[in-house]
């Protein structure tokens, strides 16, 4: 399954946009790119996913590079509730079903 | 409304005493996953069920077993818990299609004394 590289940590000021990068240079052509976040003491929460085109939803936007070797999660206005660990995960189709293998993620801190 | 429910939220067991964690879902999803998450680490996939088909990760210890008696329920059995098995255990579900998200429960935090 594809390996990912994300910054260990990032900081943002409240109310400002945040761009969280992810490299996934070994991703296969059919793997969707999923993003999840995990707040302290909670299970991971789905944020967004995409295949080739950029995607938007009420939580965030996902910009996918044309060669699909990288993607960027965009939070348009960071709030204190967005402080979490963000995981970028290619959805690997292995035995039985697709699987999500979590990397170390990026810990986002939001400064008031 | 909670769609993936894990009980209990906190579980304490003694070293070597078998323990069972439970997960239920109201989504009618085909796939149920169990992840282990130790402190300050990322979740690690232990195994998953696609309907009744069980899929074990290669490095999951034999001490960990799972049962899925029906679509809605899945159990994680730890036959002889060691101190190193103390962790958050996360259950998740999906339709099985890679373009659909995983839905996670809030986890069961296991303490081994």
PDB file of C-alpha atoms in Angstrom:
ATOM      1  CA  UNK A   1       0.000   0.000   0.000  1.00  0.00           C
ATOM      2  CA  UNK A   2       1.032   3.573  -0.659  1.00  0.00           C
ATOM      3  CA  UNK A   3       3.268   5.435   1.809  1.00  0.00           C
ATOM      4  CA  UNK A   4       2.472   8.990   2.855  1.00  0.00           C
ATOM      5  CA  UNK A   5       4.590  11.848   4.108  1.00  0.00           C
ATOM      6  CA  UNK A   6       3.076  14.641   6.187  1.00  0.00           C
ATOM      7  CA  UNK A   7       4.628  17.342   8.381  1.00  0.00           C
ATOM      8  CA  UNK A   8       4.684  16.261  12.012  1.00  0.00           C
ATOM      9  CA  UNK A   9       3.083  19.494  13.163  1.00  0.00           C
ATOM     10  CA  UNK A  10       1.736  22.819  11.930  1.00  0.00           C
ATOM     11  CA  UNK A  11       0.412  25.961  13.540  1.00  0.00           C
ATOM     12  CA  UNK A  12      -2.229  28.361  12.393  1.00  0.00           C
ATOM     13  CA  UNK A  13      -3.822  31.489  13.720  1.00  0.00           C
ATOM     14  CA  UNK A  14      -7.523  31.375  14.368  1.00  0.00           C
ATOM     15  CA  UNK A  15      -9.706  32.598  11.481  1.00  0.00           C
ATOM     16  CA  UNK A  16      -6.899  32.114   8.941  1.00  0.00           C
ATOM     17  CA  UNK A  17      -6.736  29.486   6.178  1.00  0.00           C
ATOM     18  CA  UNK A  18      -4.650  26.374   6.710  1.00  0.00           C
ATOM     19  CA  UNK A  19      -3.050  24.251   4.009  1.00  0.00           C
ATOM     20  CA  UNK A  20      -2.078  20.762   5.160  1.00  0.00           C
ATOM     21  CA  UNK A  21       0.168  18.996   2.631  1.00  0.00           C
ATOM     22  CA  UNK A  22       0.579  15.284   1.975  1.00  0.00           C
ATOM     23  CA  UNK A  23       2.896  13.397  -0.354  1.00  0.00           C
ATOM     24  CA  UNK A  24       1.749   9.995  -1.608  1.00  0.00           C
ATOM     25  CA  UNK A  25       4.076   9.390  -4.530  1.00  0.00           C
ATOM     26  CA  UNK A  26       3.461   5.599  -4.685  1.00  0.00           C
ATOM     27  CA  UNK A  27      -0.312   5.809  -4.835  1.00  0.00           C
ATOM     28  CA  UNK A  28      -1.962   3.540  -7.387  1.00  0.00           C
ATOM     29  CA  UNK A  29      -4.293   4.866 -10.040  1.00  0.00           C
ATOM     30  CA  UNK A  30      -7.445   3.601  -8.367  1.00  0.00           C
ATOM     31  CA  UNK A  31      -6.750   4.536  -4.748  1.00  0.00           C
ATOM     32  CA  UNK A  32      -8.944   7.283  -3.366  1.00  0.00           C
ATOM     33  CA  UNK A  33      -7.240   9.781  -1.077  1.00  0.00           C
ATOM     34  CA  UNK A  34      -8.987  10.067   2.258  1.00  0.00           C
ATOM     35  CA  UNK A  35      -8.453  12.624   4.998  1.00  0.00           C
ATOM     36  CA  UNK A  36      -9.463  12.067   8.596  1.00  0.00           C
ATOM     37  CA  UNK A  37      -8.879  14.028  11.753  1.00  0.00           C
ATOM     38  CA  UNK A  38      -8.756  12.958  15.349  1.00  0.00           C
ATOM     39  CA  UNK A  39      -9.517  15.181  18.282  1.00  0.00           C
ATOM     40  CA  UNK A  40      -8.150  14.218  21.705  1.00  0.00           C
ATOM     41  CA  UNK A  41      -9.899  11.231  23.303  1.00  0.00           C
ATOM     42  CA  UNK A  42     -12.134  10.664  20.271  1.00  0.00           C
ATOM     43  CA  UNK A  43     -12.187   8.284  17.343  1.00  0.00           C
ATOM     44  CA  UNK A  44     -11.025   9.533  13.943  1.00  0.00           C
ATOM     45  CA  UNK A  45     -13.543  11.610  12.021  1.00  0.00           C
ATOM     46  CA  UNK A  46     -13.929  11.610   8.252  1.00  0.00           C
ATOM     47  CA  UNK A  47     -13.113  14.943   6.618  1.00  0.00           C
ATOM     48  CA  UNK A  48     -13.052  14.509   2.852  1.00  0.00           C
ATOM     49  CA  UNK A  49     -11.892  12.228   0.050  1.00  0.00           C
ATOM     50  CA  UNK A  50     -11.161  12.446  -3.670  1.00  0.00           C
ATOM     51  CA  UNK A  51      -9.679  10.631  -6.648  1.00  0.00           C
ATOM     52  CA  UNK A  52      -8.505  13.118  -9.267  1.00  0.00           C
ATOM     53  CA  UNK A  53     -10.580  16.262  -9.147  1.00  0.00           C
ATOM     54  CA  UNK A  54     -10.542  18.853  -6.400  1.00  0.00           C
ATOM     55  CA  UNK A  55     -13.331  18.362  -3.886  1.00  0.00           C
ATOM     56  CA  UNK A  56     -15.223  20.641  -1.552  1.00  0.00           C
ATOM     57  CA  UNK A  57     -17.532  19.955   1.350  1.00  0.00           C
ATOM     58  CA  UNK A  58     -18.750  21.883   4.361  1.00  0.00           C
ATOM     59  CA  UNK A  59     -15.686  20.980   6.395  1.00  0.00           C
ATOM     60  CA  UNK A  60     -12.830  21.506   3.963  1.00  0.00           C
ATOM     61  CA  UNK A  61     -11.481  21.472   0.417  1.00  0.00           C
ATOM     62  CA  UNK A  62      -9.144  18.908  -1.077  1.00  0.00           C
ATOM     63  CA  UNK A  63      -6.736  19.884  -3.818  1.00  0.00           C
ATOM     64  CA  UNK A  64      -5.194  16.925  -5.660  1.00  0.00           C
ATOM     65  CA  UNK A  65      -2.121  17.352  -7.832  1.00  0.00           C
ATOM     66  CA  UNK A  66      -2.516  16.455 -11.472  1.00  0.00           C
ATOM     67  CA  UNK A  67      -0.048  13.549 -11.136  1.00  0.00           C
ATOM     68  CA  UNK A  68      -1.811  12.457  -7.919  1.00  0.00           C
ATOM     69  CA  UNK A  69       1.485  12.229  -6.059  1.00  0.00           C
ATOM     70  CA  UNK A  70       0.414  14.835  -3.545  1.00  0.00           C
ATOM     71  CA  UNK A  71      -2.657  16.496  -2.123  1.00  0.00           C
ATOM     72  CA  UNK A  72      -3.481  19.414   0.148  1.00  0.00           C
ATOM     73  CA  UNK A  73      -6.280  19.684   2.667  1.00  0.00           C
ATOM     74  CA  UNK A  74      -7.524  23.236   2.988  1.00  0.00           C
ATOM     75  CA  UNK A  75      -9.369  24.541   6.014  1.00  0.00           C
ATOM     76  CA  UNK A  76     -10.679  27.901   4.907  1.00  0.00           C
ATOM     77  CA  UNK A  77     -10.933  29.512   8.356  1.00  0.00           C
ATOM     78  CA  UNK A  78      -9.303  27.665  11.201  1.00  0.00           C
ATOM     79  CA  UNK A  79     -11.159  27.580  14.494  1.00  0.00           C
ATOM     80  CA  UNK A  80     -10.024  26.313  17.868  1.00  0.00           C
ATOM     81  CA  UNK A  81     -12.176  23.222  17.293  1.00  0.00           C
ATOM     82  CA  UNK A  82     -10.028  22.343  14.286  1.00  0.00           C
ATOM     83  CA  UNK A  83      -7.032  21.603  16.513  1.00  0.00           C
ATOM     84  CA  UNK A  84      -6.479  17.896  15.892  1.00  0.00           C
ATOM     85  CA  UNK A  85      -4.232  15.342  14.232  1.00  0.00           C
ATOM     86  CA  UNK A  86      -4.947  15.192  10.491  1.00  0.00           C
ATOM     87  CA  UNK A  87      -4.312  11.980   8.595  1.00  0.00           C
ATOM     88  CA  UNK A  88      -3.929  11.665   4.842  1.00  0.00           C
ATOM     89  CA  UNK A  89      -4.578   8.058   3.761  1.00  0.00           C
ATOM     90  CA  UNK A  90      -4.704   6.400   0.346  1.00  0.00           C
ATOM     91  CA  UNK A  91      -7.511   3.824   0.368  1.00  0.00           C
ATOM     92  CA  UNK A  92      -5.690   0.595  -0.423  1.00  0.00           C
ATOM     93  CA  UNK A  93      -7.785  -2.205  -1.897  1.00  0.00           C
ATOM     94  CA  UNK A  94      -6.358  -5.325  -0.312  1.00  0.00           C
ATOM     95  CA  UNK A  95      -7.838  -8.674   0.625  1.00  0.00           C
ATOM     96  CA  UNK A  96     -11.534  -8.535   1.409  1.00  0.00           C
ATOM     97  CA  UNK A  97     -12.124  -4.818   1.226  1.00  0.00           C
ATOM     98  CA  UNK A  98     -10.429  -1.525   1.083  1.00  0.00           C
ATOM     99  CA  UNK A  99      -8.237  -0.693   4.040  1.00  0.00           C
ATOM    100  CA  UNK A 100      -7.002   2.522   5.535  1.00  0.00           C
ATOM    101  CA  UNK A 101      -3.495   2.380   6.976  1.00  0.00           C
ATOM    102  CA  UNK A 102      -2.850   5.403   9.155  1.00  0.00           C
ATOM    103  CA  UNK A 103       0.496   7.198   9.049  1.00  0.00           C
ATOM    104  CA  UNK A 104       1.715   9.557  11.748  1.00  0.00           C
ATOM    105  CA  UNK A 105      -0.385  12.495  10.588  1.00  0.00           C
ATOM    106  CA  UNK A 106       0.018  16.223  11.166  1.00  0.00           C
ATOM    107  CA  UNK A 107      -0.807  17.717  14.525  1.00  0.00           C
ATOM    108  CA  UNK A 108      -2.486  21.060  13.890  1.00  0.00           C
ATOM    109  CA  UNK A 109      -2.401  23.685  16.616  1.00  0.00           C
ATOM    110  CA  UNK A 110      -4.671  26.720  16.336  1.00  0.00           C
ATOM    111  CA  UNK A 111      -3.583  29.872  18.095  1.00  0.00           C
ATOM    112  CA  UNK A 112      -6.326  32.200  19.396  1.00  0.00           C
TER     113      UNK A 112
ATOM    114  CA  UNK B   1     -27.203   9.977  16.798  1.00  0.00           C
ATOM    115  CA  UNK B   2     -24.293   7.623  17.332  1.00  0.00           C
ATOM    116  CA  UNK B   3     -24.009   5.196  14.414  1.00  0.00           C
ATOM    117  CA  UNK B   4     -21.022   3.165  15.610  1.00  0.00           C
ATOM    118  CA  UNK B   5     -21.286   2.415  19.285  1.00  0.00           C
ATOM    119  CA  UNK B   6     -18.540   0.949  21.392  1.00  0.00           C
ATOM    120  CA  UNK B   7     -19.066  -0.403  24.863  1.00  0.00           C
ATOM    121  CA  UNK B   8     -17.772   0.078  27.385  1.00  0.00           C
ATOM    122  CA  UNK B   9     -16.031   3.426  27.026  1.00  0.00           C
ATOM    123  CA  UNK B  10     -13.435   2.390  29.607  1.00  0.00           C
ATOM    124  CA  UNK B  11     -12.466  -1.176  30.491  1.00  0.00           C
ATOM    125  CA  UNK B  12     -10.089  -2.362  33.177  1.00  0.00           C
ATOM    126  CA  UNK B  13      -8.875  -5.945  33.168  1.00  0.00           C
ATOM    127  CA  UNK B  14      -6.225  -7.898  34.994  1.00  0.00           C
ATOM    128  CA  UNK B  15      -3.074  -9.250  33.443  1.00  0.00           C
ATOM    129  CA  UNK B  16      -3.937 -12.536  31.739  1.00  0.00           C
ATOM    130  CA  UNK B  17      -7.711 -12.269  32.279  1.00  0.00           C
ATOM    131  CA  UNK B  18      -9.692 -12.557  29.027  1.00  0.00           C
ATOM    132  CA  UNK B  19     -11.617  -9.482  28.001  1.00  0.00           C
ATOM    133  CA  UNK B  20     -14.167  -8.756  25.283  1.00  0.00           C
ATOM    134  CA  UNK B  21     -14.855  -5.386  23.715  1.00  0.00           C
ATOM    135  CA  UNK B  22     -18.006  -4.817  21.718  1.00  0.00           C
ATOM    136  CA  UNK B  23     -19.020  -2.710  18.753  1.00  0.00           C
ATOM    137  CA  UNK B  24     -22.417  -2.233  17.182  1.00  0.00           C
ATOM    138  CA  UNK B  25     -23.549  -0.268  14.149  1.00  0.00           C
ATOM    139  CA  UNK B  26     -26.821   1.085  12.822  1.00  0.00           C
ATOM    140  CA  UNK B  27     -25.484   1.782   9.316  1.00  0.00           C
ATOM    141  CA  UNK B  28     -25.922  -1.742   7.935  1.00  0.00           C
ATOM    142  CA  UNK B  29     -22.407  -1.565   6.544  1.00  0.00           C
ATOM    143  CA  UNK B  30     -20.736  -4.647   5.089  1.00  0.00           C
ATOM    144  CA  UNK B  31     -17.340  -4.073   6.643  1.00  0.00           C
ATOM    145  CA  UNK B  32     -16.313  -3.735  10.267  1.00  0.00           C
ATOM    146  CA  UNK B  33     -12.745  -2.955  11.312  1.00  0.00           C
ATOM    147  CA  UNK B  34     -10.833  -3.091  14.582  1.00  0.00           C
ATOM    148  CA  UNK B  35      -7.933  -0.739  15.185  1.00  0.00           C
ATOM    149  CA  UNK B  36      -5.556  -0.495  18.140  1.00  0.00           C
ATOM    150  CA  UNK B  37      -4.210   2.926  19.093  1.00  0.00           C
ATOM    151  CA  UNK B  38      -1.509   3.272  21.713  1.00  0.00           C
ATOM    152  CA  UNK B  39      -0.664   6.565  23.372  1.00  0.00           C
ATOM    153  CA  UNK B  40       0.672   9.192  20.935  1.00  0.00           C
ATOM    154  CA  UNK B  41       0.588   6.734  18.034  1.00  0.00           C
ATOM    155  CA  UNK B  42      -1.563   6.386  14.948  1.00  0.00           C
ATOM    156  CA  UNK B  43      -4.347   3.780  14.825  1.00  0.00           C
ATOM    157  CA  UNK B  44      -3.101   0.369  13.716  1.00  0.00           C
ATOM    158  CA  UNK B  45      -5.409  -2.011  11.845  1.00  0.00           C
ATOM    159  CA  UNK B  46      -5.764  -5.389  13.579  1.00  0.00           C
ATOM    160  CA  UNK B  47      -8.331  -7.077  11.307  1.00  0.00           C
ATOM    161  CA  UNK B  48     -11.583  -6.557   9.514  1.00  0.00           C
ATOM    162  CA  UNK B  49     -14.684  -8.455   8.437  1.00  0.00           C
ATOM    163  CA  UNK B  50     -16.254  -8.132   5.014  1.00  0.00           C
ATOM    164  CA  UNK B  51     -19.655  -9.582   5.800  1.00  0.00           C
ATOM    165  CA  UNK B  52     -18.661 -12.923   7.374  1.00  0.00           C
ATOM    166  CA  UNK B  53     -15.234 -13.085   5.748  1.00  0.00           C
ATOM    167  CA  UNK B  54     -12.489 -12.456   8.284  1.00  0.00           C
ATOM    168  CA  UNK B  55      -9.275 -10.717   7.189  1.00  0.00           C
ATOM    169  CA  UNK B  56      -6.387 -10.678   9.642  1.00  0.00           C
ATOM    170  CA  UNK B  57      -3.405  -8.341   9.349  1.00  0.00           C
ATOM    171  CA  UNK B  58      -0.158 -10.305   9.130  1.00  0.00           C
ATOM    172  CA  UNK B  59       1.345  -8.800  12.269  1.00  0.00           C
ATOM    173  CA  UNK B  60      -1.723  -9.049  14.514  1.00  0.00           C
ATOM    174  CA  UNK B  61      -0.848 -11.277  17.492  1.00  0.00           C
ATOM    175  CA  UNK B  62      -2.760 -14.538  17.968  1.00  0.00           C
ATOM    176  CA  UNK B  63      -3.832 -13.193  21.345  1.00  0.00           C
ATOM    177  CA  UNK B  64      -6.366 -11.038  19.488  1.00  0.00           C
ATOM    178  CA  UNK B  65      -9.465 -12.685  18.060  1.00  0.00           C
ATOM    179  CA  UNK B  66     -12.696 -11.354  16.646  1.00  0.00           C
ATOM    180  CA  UNK B  67     -16.271 -12.479  16.145  1.00  0.00           C
ATOM    181  CA  UNK B  68     -19.046 -11.079  14.032  1.00  0.00           C
ATOM    182  CA  UNK B  69     -22.292 -12.920  14.819  1.00  0.00           C
ATOM    183  CA  UNK B  70     -24.415 -10.679  12.591  1.00  0.00           C
ATOM    184  CA  UNK B  71     -24.200  -7.519  10.486  1.00  0.00           C
ATOM    185  CA  UNK B  72     -24.698  -5.177  13.417  1.00  0.00           C
ATOM    186  CA  UNK B  73     -22.260  -6.519  15.983  1.00  0.00           C
ATOM    187  CA  UNK B  74     -18.557  -7.240  16.126  1.00  0.00           C
ATOM    188  CA  UNK B  75     -16.469  -8.281  19.123  1.00  0.00           C
ATOM    189  CA  UNK B  76     -12.785  -8.070  19.912  1.00  0.00           C
ATOM    190  CA  UNK B  77     -11.523 -10.786  22.249  1.00  0.00           C
ATOM    191  CA  UNK B  78      -8.158 -10.503  23.943  1.00  0.00           C
ATOM    192  CA  UNK B  79      -7.427 -13.953  25.285  1.00  0.00           C
ATOM    193  CA  UNK B  80      -4.599 -13.148  27.689  1.00  0.00           C
ATOM    194  CA  UNK B  81      -4.057  -9.405  27.988  1.00  0.00           C
ATOM    195  CA  UNK B  82      -0.573  -8.210  28.709  1.00  0.00           C
ATOM    196  CA  UNK B  83       0.528  -4.797  29.934  1.00  0.00           C
ATOM    197  CA  UNK B  84       1.484  -3.959  26.354  1.00  0.00           C
ATOM    198  CA  UNK B  85      -2.104  -4.379  25.214  1.00  0.00           C
ATOM    199  CA  UNK B  86      -3.247  -1.308  27.104  1.00  0.00           C
ATOM    200  CA  UNK B  87      -4.544   1.004  24.406  1.00  0.00           C
ATOM    201  CA  UNK B  88      -7.568   2.619  22.817  1.00  0.00           C
ATOM    202  CA  UNK B  89      -9.452   0.128  20.655  1.00  0.00           C
ATOM    203  CA  UNK B  90     -11.381   1.652  17.795  1.00  0.00           C
ATOM    204  CA  UNK B  91     -14.144   0.065  15.771  1.00  0.00           C
ATOM    205  CA  UNK B  92     -15.039   1.388  12.330  1.00  0.00           C
ATOM    206  CA  UNK B  93     -17.455   0.482   9.546  1.00  0.00           C
ATOM    207  CA  UNK B  94     -17.692   1.062   5.833  1.00  0.00           C
ATOM    208  CA  UNK B  95     -19.670  -0.069   2.804  1.00  0.00           C
ATOM    209  CA  UNK B  96     -16.495  -1.671   1.444  1.00  0.00           C
ATOM    210  CA  UNK B  97     -16.192   0.724  -1.471  1.00  0.00           C
ATOM    211  CA  UNK B  98     -13.016   2.810  -1.458  1.00  0.00           C
ATOM    212  CA  UNK B  99     -14.950   5.945  -2.359  1.00  0.00           C
ATOM    213  CA  UNK B 100     -16.973   5.819   0.844  1.00  0.00           C
ATOM    214  CA  UNK B 101     -15.707   6.916   4.237  1.00  0.00           C
ATOM    215  CA  UNK B 102     -15.025   4.934   7.375  1.00  0.00           C
ATOM    216  CA  UNK B 103     -17.265   5.670  10.338  1.00  0.00           C
ATOM    217  CA  UNK B 104     -15.524   5.327  13.674  1.00  0.00           C
ATOM    218  CA  UNK B 105     -16.832   4.795  17.157  1.00  0.00           C
ATOM    219  CA  UNK B 106     -15.364   6.727  20.048  1.00  0.00           C
ATOM    220  CA  UNK B 107     -13.315   3.773  21.175  1.00  0.00           C
ATOM    221  CA  UNK B 108     -12.831   1.685  24.300  1.00  0.00           C
ATOM    222  CA  UNK B 109      -9.846   2.570  26.434  1.00  0.00           C
ATOM    223  CA  UNK B 110      -8.403  -0.628  27.892  1.00  0.00           C
ATOM    224  CA  UNK B 111      -6.295  -0.614  31.031  1.00  0.00           C
ATOM    225  CA  UNK B 112      -4.433  -3.757  32.100  1.00  0.00           C
ATOM    226  CA  UNK B 113      -3.454  -3.996  35.753  1.00  0.00           C
TER     227      UNK B 113
END
